[in-house]
Amino acid sequence: MATLEKRTIKALVVDDEPLARCNLTVLLGRDPDIGSIVECESGVEATDEIRRSKPELVFLDVQMPECGGFDVLELLGSDLPPAIIFVTAYDEYALRAFEAGALDYLVKPFDDARFSRALNRAKDKLAHYLPLQAPPAQRLVVKSQGRVLFLNVADIDWIEAAGYYACLHVGGATHIIRRTLLELERDLGDDKFIRIHRSIVVNLDRIRGLELQNGGEYEVVLESKHRLRLSRRFRKRLRDRMGTMSGRKSVKP
């Protein structure tokens, strides 16, 4: 295992159960490489904390009321911490967790030895971690029916999740690519693209406005006049982002 030099790790523990948070905090506090530990009792609180303090290591509960661990990853988009360890009482989410980029998966109850192995994996990754991010992708390669297409990212209107695939909507055409929405979101970056629903990412330059529907929900209206559902949990972030785009678009509440 590689050793950390001249720096300590900022850790975040996210769990709606106080006893579970306390257990992880105690275990982390025993390690001299852990410099600070912050606790969050909800996914929404954790999302804000991660964006604010940029922790390097996050222990994340899978099942929490209203906003679980996978919801946190969706809300963060490309702002994910370098080391994420899922913690849960259920083992059926393990495959999904690793596909989402988790470093490890702790099933409660776990002993000290199992926790140490997970922490050592995180420390090893962070010892070699380079915070520099690759520039956003400019093109995507789509293989279909013996053809290879090179799609300019700027031409994509919106992207829709379809299981382990994603549908790229470009003008009147739809292209299917074997990539998860989370993977594409990371590659595209958050400068031009934003998630508006658990299964939808939109090109900011294609948004014409928001329209209030019956029941208090909003739809995102694209320049093509196509309408997409806006999830309530992503509404504030979208309005904040559109508000910083120097008046290129106006999004009314």
PDB file of C-alpha atoms in Angstrom, residues 4-200:
ATOM      1  CA  LEU A   4       0.456   9.504   1.958  1.00  0.00           C
ATOM      2  CA  GLU A   5       3.042  12.220   2.357  1.00  0.00           C
ATOM      3  CA  LYS A   6       2.652  15.674   3.863  1.00  0.00           C
ATOM      4  CA  ARG A   7      -1.120  15.734   3.613  1.00  0.00           C
ATOM      5  CA  THR A   8      -4.121  14.292   5.347  1.00  0.00           C
ATOM      6  CA  ILE A   9      -7.459  13.142   4.024  1.00  0.00           C
ATOM      7  CA  LYS A  10     -10.720  15.051   4.281  1.00  0.00           C
ATOM      8  CA  ALA A  11     -13.414  12.445   4.961  1.00  0.00           C
ATOM      9  CA  LEU A  12     -17.203  12.647   4.876  1.00  0.00           C
ATOM     10  CA  VAL A  13     -19.580  10.138   6.466  1.00  0.00           C
ATOM     11  CA  VAL A  14     -23.133  10.079   5.114  1.00  0.00           C
ATOM     12  CA  ASP A  15     -25.796   7.990   6.867  1.00  0.00           C
ATOM     13  CA  ASP A  16     -29.239   8.709   8.247  1.00  0.00           C
ATOM     14  CA  GLU A  17     -28.576   6.484  11.273  1.00  0.00           C
ATOM     15  CA  PRO A  18     -26.609   8.243  14.068  1.00  0.00           C
ATOM     16  CA  LEU A  19     -25.127   4.992  15.380  1.00  0.00           C
ATOM     17  CA  ALA A  20     -23.823   4.041  11.938  1.00  0.00           C
ATOM     18  CA  ARG A  21     -22.234   7.483  11.501  1.00  0.00           C
ATOM     19  CA  CYS A  22     -20.663   7.256  14.937  1.00  0.00           C
ATOM     20  CA  ASN A  23     -19.191   3.826  14.211  1.00  0.00           C
ATOM     21  CA  LEU A  24     -17.536   5.015  10.996  1.00  0.00           C
ATOM     22  CA  THR A  25     -16.331   8.241  12.597  1.00  0.00           C
ATOM     23  CA  VAL A  26     -14.668   6.333  15.439  1.00  0.00           C
ATOM     24  CA  LEU A  27     -12.932   3.962  13.031  1.00  0.00           C
ATOM     25  CA  LEU A  28     -11.739   6.807  10.822  1.00  0.00           C
ATOM     26  CA  GLY A  29     -10.540   8.798  13.827  1.00  0.00           C
ATOM     27  CA  ARG A  30      -8.046   6.063  14.692  1.00  0.00           C
ATOM     28  CA  ASP A  31      -6.122   6.553  11.452  1.00  0.00           C
ATOM     29  CA  PRO A  32      -3.452   9.296  11.496  1.00  0.00           C
ATOM     30  CA  ASP A  33      -3.896   9.938   7.751  1.00  0.00           C
ATOM     31  CA  ILE A  34      -7.446  11.185   8.333  1.00  0.00           C
ATOM     32  CA  GLY A  35      -7.242  14.935   8.870  1.00  0.00           C
ATOM     33  CA  SER A  36     -10.917  15.868   9.228  1.00  0.00           C
ATOM     34  CA  ILE A  37     -14.244  14.067   9.420  1.00  0.00           C
ATOM     35  CA  VAL A  38     -17.603  15.640   8.627  1.00  0.00           C
ATOM     36  CA  GLU A  39     -20.948  13.909   9.152  1.00  0.00           C
ATOM     37  CA  CYS A  40     -24.156  14.312   7.124  1.00  0.00           C
ATOM     38  CA  GLU A  41     -27.471  12.702   7.952  1.00  0.00           C
ATOM     39  CA  SER A  42     -29.124  13.025   4.521  1.00  0.00           C
ATOM     40  CA  GLY A  43     -28.287  12.796   0.854  1.00  0.00           C
ATOM     41  CA  VAL A  44     -29.328  16.377   0.171  1.00  0.00           C
ATOM     42  CA  GLU A  45     -27.089  17.673   2.969  1.00  0.00           C
ATOM     43  CA  ALA A  46     -24.234  15.516   1.660  1.00  0.00           C
ATOM     44  CA  THR A  47     -24.576  16.890  -1.875  1.00  0.00           C
ATOM     45  CA  ASP A  48     -24.225  20.451  -0.632  1.00  0.00           C
ATOM     46  CA  GLU A  49     -21.319  19.537   1.656  1.00  0.00           C
ATOM     47  CA  ILE A  50     -19.400  17.741  -1.097  1.00  0.00           C
ATOM     48  CA  ARG A  51     -19.741  20.708  -3.433  1.00  0.00           C
ATOM     49  CA  ARG A  52     -18.676  23.087  -0.672  1.00  0.00           C
ATOM     50  CA  SER A  53     -15.765  21.330   1.034  1.00  0.00           C
ATOM     51  CA  LYS A  54     -14.564  18.877  -1.654  1.00  0.00           C
ATOM     52  CA  PRO A  55     -13.831  15.866   0.588  1.00  0.00           C
ATOM     53  CA  GLU A  56     -11.488  13.272  -0.874  1.00  0.00           C
ATOM     54  CA  LEU A  57     -13.063  10.241   0.785  1.00  0.00           C
ATOM     55  CA  VAL A  58     -16.801   9.658   1.234  1.00  0.00           C
ATOM     56  CA  PHE A  59     -18.514   6.802   3.055  1.00  0.00           C
ATOM     57  CA  LEU A  60     -22.000   6.857   1.561  1.00  0.00           C
ATOM     58  CA  ASP A  61     -25.095   4.995   2.725  1.00  0.00           C
ATOM     59  CA  VAL A  62     -27.127   3.520  -0.133  1.00  0.00           C
ATOM     60  CA  GLN A  63     -30.614   3.752   1.343  1.00  0.00           C
ATOM     61  CA  MET A  64     -31.670   7.044   2.924  1.00  0.00           C
ATOM     62  CA  PRO A  65     -35.079   8.748   2.947  1.00  0.00           C
ATOM     63  CA  GLU A  66     -35.855  10.933  -0.105  1.00  0.00           C
ATOM     64  CA  CYS A  67     -32.272  11.024  -1.399  1.00  0.00           C
ATOM     65  CA  GLY A  68     -30.170   7.850  -1.289  1.00  0.00           C
ATOM     66  CA  GLY A  69     -26.564   7.227  -2.215  1.00  0.00           C
ATOM     67  CA  PHE A  70     -27.179   6.769  -5.934  1.00  0.00           C
ATOM     68  CA  ASP A  71     -29.283   9.930  -5.952  1.00  0.00           C
ATOM     69  CA  VAL A  72     -26.318  11.809  -4.475  1.00  0.00           C
ATOM     70  CA  LEU A  73     -24.099  10.673  -7.342  1.00  0.00           C
ATOM     71  CA  GLU A  74     -26.710  11.760  -9.881  1.00  0.00           C
ATOM     72  CA  LEU A  75     -27.022  15.187  -8.284  1.00  0.00           C
ATOM     73  CA  LEU A  76     -23.254  15.657  -8.199  1.00  0.00           C
ATOM     74  CA  GLY A  77     -22.769  14.776 -11.842  1.00  0.00           C
ATOM     75  CA  SER A  78     -19.103  15.345 -12.653  1.00  0.00           C
ATOM     76  CA  ASP A  79     -18.331  16.746  -9.173  1.00  0.00           C
ATOM     77  CA  LEU A  80     -17.707  13.309  -7.653  1.00  0.00           C
ATOM     78  CA  PRO A  81     -15.069  12.856  -4.920  1.00  0.00           C
ATOM     79  CA  PRO A  82     -12.064  10.730  -5.917  1.00  0.00           C
ATOM     80  CA  ALA A  83     -12.826   7.913  -3.441  1.00  0.00           C
ATOM     81  CA  ILE A  84     -16.372   6.739  -2.660  1.00  0.00           C
ATOM     82  CA  ILE A  85     -17.146   3.755  -0.459  1.00  0.00           C
ATOM     83  CA  PHE A  86     -20.757   2.629  -0.279  1.00  0.00           C
ATOM     84  CA  VAL A  87     -22.059   1.379   3.050  1.00  0.00           C
ATOM     85  CA  THR A  88     -25.306  -0.587   3.294  1.00  0.00           C
ATOM     86  CA  ALA A  89     -27.079  -3.483   4.970  1.00  0.00           C
ATOM     87  CA  TYR A  90     -27.935  -4.953   1.561  1.00  0.00           C
ATOM     88  CA  ASP A  91     -25.589  -6.636  -0.883  1.00  0.00           C
ATOM     89  CA  GLU A  92     -27.827  -6.523  -3.975  1.00  0.00           C
ATOM     90  CA  TYR A  93     -26.649  -3.011  -4.907  1.00  0.00           C
ATOM     91  CA  ALA A  94     -22.973  -3.952  -5.191  1.00  0.00           C
ATOM     92  CA  LEU A  95     -22.846  -4.256  -8.995  1.00  0.00           C
ATOM     93  CA  ARG A  96     -24.670  -0.974  -9.477  1.00  0.00           C
ATOM     94  CA  ALA A  97     -22.342   0.718  -6.990  1.00  0.00           C
ATOM     95  CA  PHE A  98     -19.189  -0.334  -8.838  1.00  0.00           C
ATOM     96  CA  GLU A  99     -20.712   0.656 -12.174  1.00  0.00           C
ATOM     97  CA  ALA A 100     -21.370   4.092 -10.652  1.00  0.00           C
ATOM     98  CA  GLY A 101     -17.701   4.436  -9.753  1.00  0.00           C
ATOM     99  CA  ALA A 102     -17.579   3.223  -6.139  1.00  0.00           C
ATOM    100  CA  LEU A 103     -14.160   2.160  -4.875  1.00  0.00           C
ATOM    101  CA  ASP A 104     -15.524  -0.365  -2.374  1.00  0.00           C
ATOM    102  CA  TYR A 105     -18.788  -1.672  -0.935  1.00  0.00           C
ATOM    103  CA  LEU A 106     -19.147  -2.334   2.792  1.00  0.00           C
ATOM    104  CA  VAL A 107     -22.044  -4.513   3.908  1.00  0.00           C
ATOM    105  CA  LYS A 108     -23.257  -3.902   7.469  1.00  0.00           C
ATOM    106  CA  PRO A 109     -22.330  -5.259   9.899  1.00  0.00           C
ATOM    107  CA  PHE A 110     -18.632  -5.257   9.000  1.00  0.00           C
ATOM    108  CA  ASP A 111     -15.672  -5.874  11.281  1.00  0.00           C
ATOM    109  CA  ASP A 112     -12.609  -3.693  11.817  1.00  0.00           C
ATOM    110  CA  ALA A 113     -10.504  -5.780   9.443  1.00  0.00           C
ATOM    111  CA  ARG A 114     -12.945  -5.335   6.566  1.00  0.00           C
ATOM    112  CA  PHE A 115     -13.126  -1.594   7.227  1.00  0.00           C
ATOM    113  CA  SER A 116      -9.324  -1.366   7.246  1.00  0.00           C
ATOM    114  CA  ARG A 117      -9.100  -3.060   3.855  1.00  0.00           C
ATOM    115  CA  ALA A 118     -11.574  -0.576   2.394  1.00  0.00           C
ATOM    116  CA  LEU A 119      -9.774   2.396   3.932  1.00  0.00           C
ATOM    117  CA  ASN A 120      -6.390   1.160   2.716  1.00  0.00           C
ATOM    118  CA  ARG A 121      -7.755   0.880  -0.815  1.00  0.00           C
ATOM    119  CA  ALA A 122      -8.946   4.468  -0.582  1.00  0.00           C
ATOM    120  CA  LYS A 123      -5.602   5.686   0.790  1.00  0.00           C
ATOM    121  CA  ASP A 124      -3.746   3.877  -1.978  1.00  0.00           C
ATOM    122  CA  LYS A 125      -5.909   5.500  -4.634  1.00  0.00           C
ATOM    123  CA  LEU A 126      -5.584   8.954  -3.092  1.00  0.00           C
ATOM    124  CA  ALA A 127      -1.810   8.577  -2.847  1.00  0.00           C
ATOM    125  CA  HIS A 128      -1.714   8.367  -6.649  1.00  0.00           C
ATOM    126  CA  TYR A 129      -4.643  10.640  -7.324  1.00  0.00           C
ATOM    127  CA  LEU A 130      -4.066  13.586  -9.644  1.00  0.00           C
ATOM    128  CA  PRO A 131      -6.769  16.210  -9.183  1.00  0.00           C
ATOM    129  CA  LEU A 132      -6.341  17.455 -12.735  1.00  0.00           C
ATOM    130  CA  GLN A 133      -9.386  16.521 -14.772  1.00  0.00           C
ATOM    131  CA  ALA A 134      -9.328  15.613 -18.418  1.00  0.00           C
ATOM    132  CA  PRO A 135     -10.880  18.252 -20.671  1.00  0.00           C
ATOM    133  CA  PRO A 136     -14.497  17.596 -21.678  1.00  0.00           C
ATOM    134  CA  ALA A 137     -14.954  15.317 -24.673  1.00  0.00           C
ATOM    135  CA  GLN A 138     -15.438  17.087 -27.997  1.00  0.00           C
ATOM    136  CA  ARG A 139     -16.664  14.046 -29.919  1.00  0.00           C
ATOM    137  CA  LEU A 140     -18.377  10.755 -29.152  1.00  0.00           C
ATOM    138  CA  VAL A 141     -17.893   7.564 -31.146  1.00  0.00           C
ATOM    139  CA  VAL A 142     -21.101   5.692 -32.000  1.00  0.00           C
ATOM    140  CA  LYS A 143     -21.001   2.239 -33.602  1.00  0.00           C
ATOM    141  CA  SER A 144     -24.164   1.112 -35.376  1.00  0.00           C
ATOM    142  CA  GLN A 145     -24.896  -1.452 -38.080  1.00  0.00           C
ATOM    143  CA  GLY A 146     -21.319  -1.718 -39.235  1.00  0.00           C
ATOM    144  CA  ARG A 147     -20.805   2.053 -39.269  1.00  0.00           C
ATOM    145  CA  VAL A 148     -18.719   4.252 -36.999  1.00  0.00           C
ATOM    146  CA  LEU A 149     -20.072   7.770 -36.448  1.00  0.00           C
ATOM    147  CA  PHE A 150     -18.200  10.655 -34.859  1.00  0.00           C
ATOM    148  CA  LEU A 151     -20.717  12.963 -33.204  1.00  0.00           C
ATOM    149  CA  ASN A 152     -19.763  16.483 -32.205  1.00  0.00           C
ATOM    150  CA  VAL A 153     -20.750  16.916 -28.566  1.00  0.00           C
ATOM    151  CA  ALA A 154     -21.966  20.468 -29.258  1.00  0.00           C
ATOM    152  CA  ASP A 155     -24.593  19.046 -31.638  1.00  0.00           C
ATOM    153  CA  ILE A 156     -26.261  16.895 -28.962  1.00  0.00           C
ATOM    154  CA  ASP A 157     -29.619  18.260 -27.805  1.00  0.00           C
ATOM    155  CA  TRP A 158     -30.202  15.900 -24.907  1.00  0.00           C
ATOM    156  CA  ILE A 159     -29.290  12.437 -23.639  1.00  0.00           C
ATOM    157  CA  GLU A 160     -31.641   9.859 -22.179  1.00  0.00           C
ATOM    158  CA  ALA A 161     -30.698   6.823 -20.088  1.00  0.00           C
ATOM    159  CA  ALA A 162     -31.800   3.399 -21.331  1.00  0.00           C
ATOM    160  CA  GLY A 163     -30.423   0.885 -18.846  1.00  0.00           C
ATOM    161  CA  TYR A 164     -26.753   0.280 -19.638  1.00  0.00           C
ATOM    162  CA  TYR A 165     -27.164   2.300 -22.821  1.00  0.00           C
ATOM    163  CA  ALA A 166     -27.846   5.961 -23.554  1.00  0.00           C
ATOM    164  CA  CYS A 167     -29.839   7.590 -26.349  1.00  0.00           C
ATOM    165  CA  LEU A 168     -28.176  10.629 -27.904  1.00  0.00           C
ATOM    166  CA  HIS A 169     -30.734  12.959 -29.446  1.00  0.00           C
ATOM    167  CA  VAL A 170     -29.160  15.036 -32.214  1.00  0.00           C
ATOM    168  CA  GLY A 171     -31.621  17.094 -34.210  1.00  0.00           C
ATOM    169  CA  GLY A 172     -34.207  14.661 -35.525  1.00  0.00           C
ATOM    170  CA  ALA A 173     -31.903  11.644 -35.144  1.00  0.00           C
ATOM    171  CA  THR A 174     -31.372   9.316 -32.185  1.00  0.00           C
ATOM    172  CA  HIS A 175     -28.143   7.382 -31.675  1.00  0.00           C
ATOM    173  CA  ILE A 176     -27.687   4.598 -29.122  1.00  0.00           C
ATOM    174  CA  ILE A 177     -24.354   4.245 -27.355  1.00  0.00           C
ATOM    175  CA  ARG A 178     -23.266   1.581 -24.873  1.00  0.00           C
ATOM    176  CA  ARG A 179     -22.420   3.992 -22.073  1.00  0.00           C
ATOM    177  CA  THR A 180     -24.240   4.789 -18.858  1.00  0.00           C
ATOM    178  CA  LEU A 181     -25.628   8.279 -18.345  1.00  0.00           C
ATOM    179  CA  LEU A 182     -23.268   8.816 -15.417  1.00  0.00           C
ATOM    180  CA  GLU A 183     -20.220   7.934 -17.536  1.00  0.00           C
ATOM    181  CA  LEU A 184     -21.293  10.331 -20.274  1.00  0.00           C
ATOM    182  CA  GLU A 185     -22.001  13.063 -17.743  1.00  0.00           C
ATOM    183  CA  ARG A 186     -18.460  12.783 -16.421  1.00  0.00           C
ATOM    184  CA  ASP A 187     -16.901  12.825 -19.904  1.00  0.00           C
ATOM    185  CA  LEU A 188     -18.965  15.767 -21.120  1.00  0.00           C
ATOM    186  CA  GLY A 189     -18.342  17.852 -17.997  1.00  0.00           C
ATOM    187  CA  ASP A 190     -20.808  20.299 -16.486  1.00  0.00           C
ATOM    188  CA  ASP A 191     -19.880  23.399 -18.456  1.00  0.00           C
ATOM    189  CA  LYS A 192     -22.386  22.732 -21.257  1.00  0.00           C
ATOM    190  CA  PHE A 193     -24.500  19.852 -19.982  1.00  0.00           C
ATOM    191  CA  ILE A 194     -26.726  19.490 -16.929  1.00  0.00           C
ATOM    192  CA  ARG A 195     -28.890  16.751 -15.479  1.00  0.00           C
ATOM    193  CA  ILE A 196     -32.566  17.683 -15.187  1.00  0.00           C
ATOM    194  CA  HIS A 197     -33.936  14.268 -14.275  1.00  0.00           C
ATOM    195  CA  ARG A 198     -32.579  10.975 -13.026  1.00  0.00           C
ATOM    196  CA  SER A 199     -32.545   9.727 -16.626  1.00  0.00           C
ATOM    197  CA  ILE A 200     -32.012  12.942 -18.645  1.00  0.00           C
TER     198      ILE A 200
END
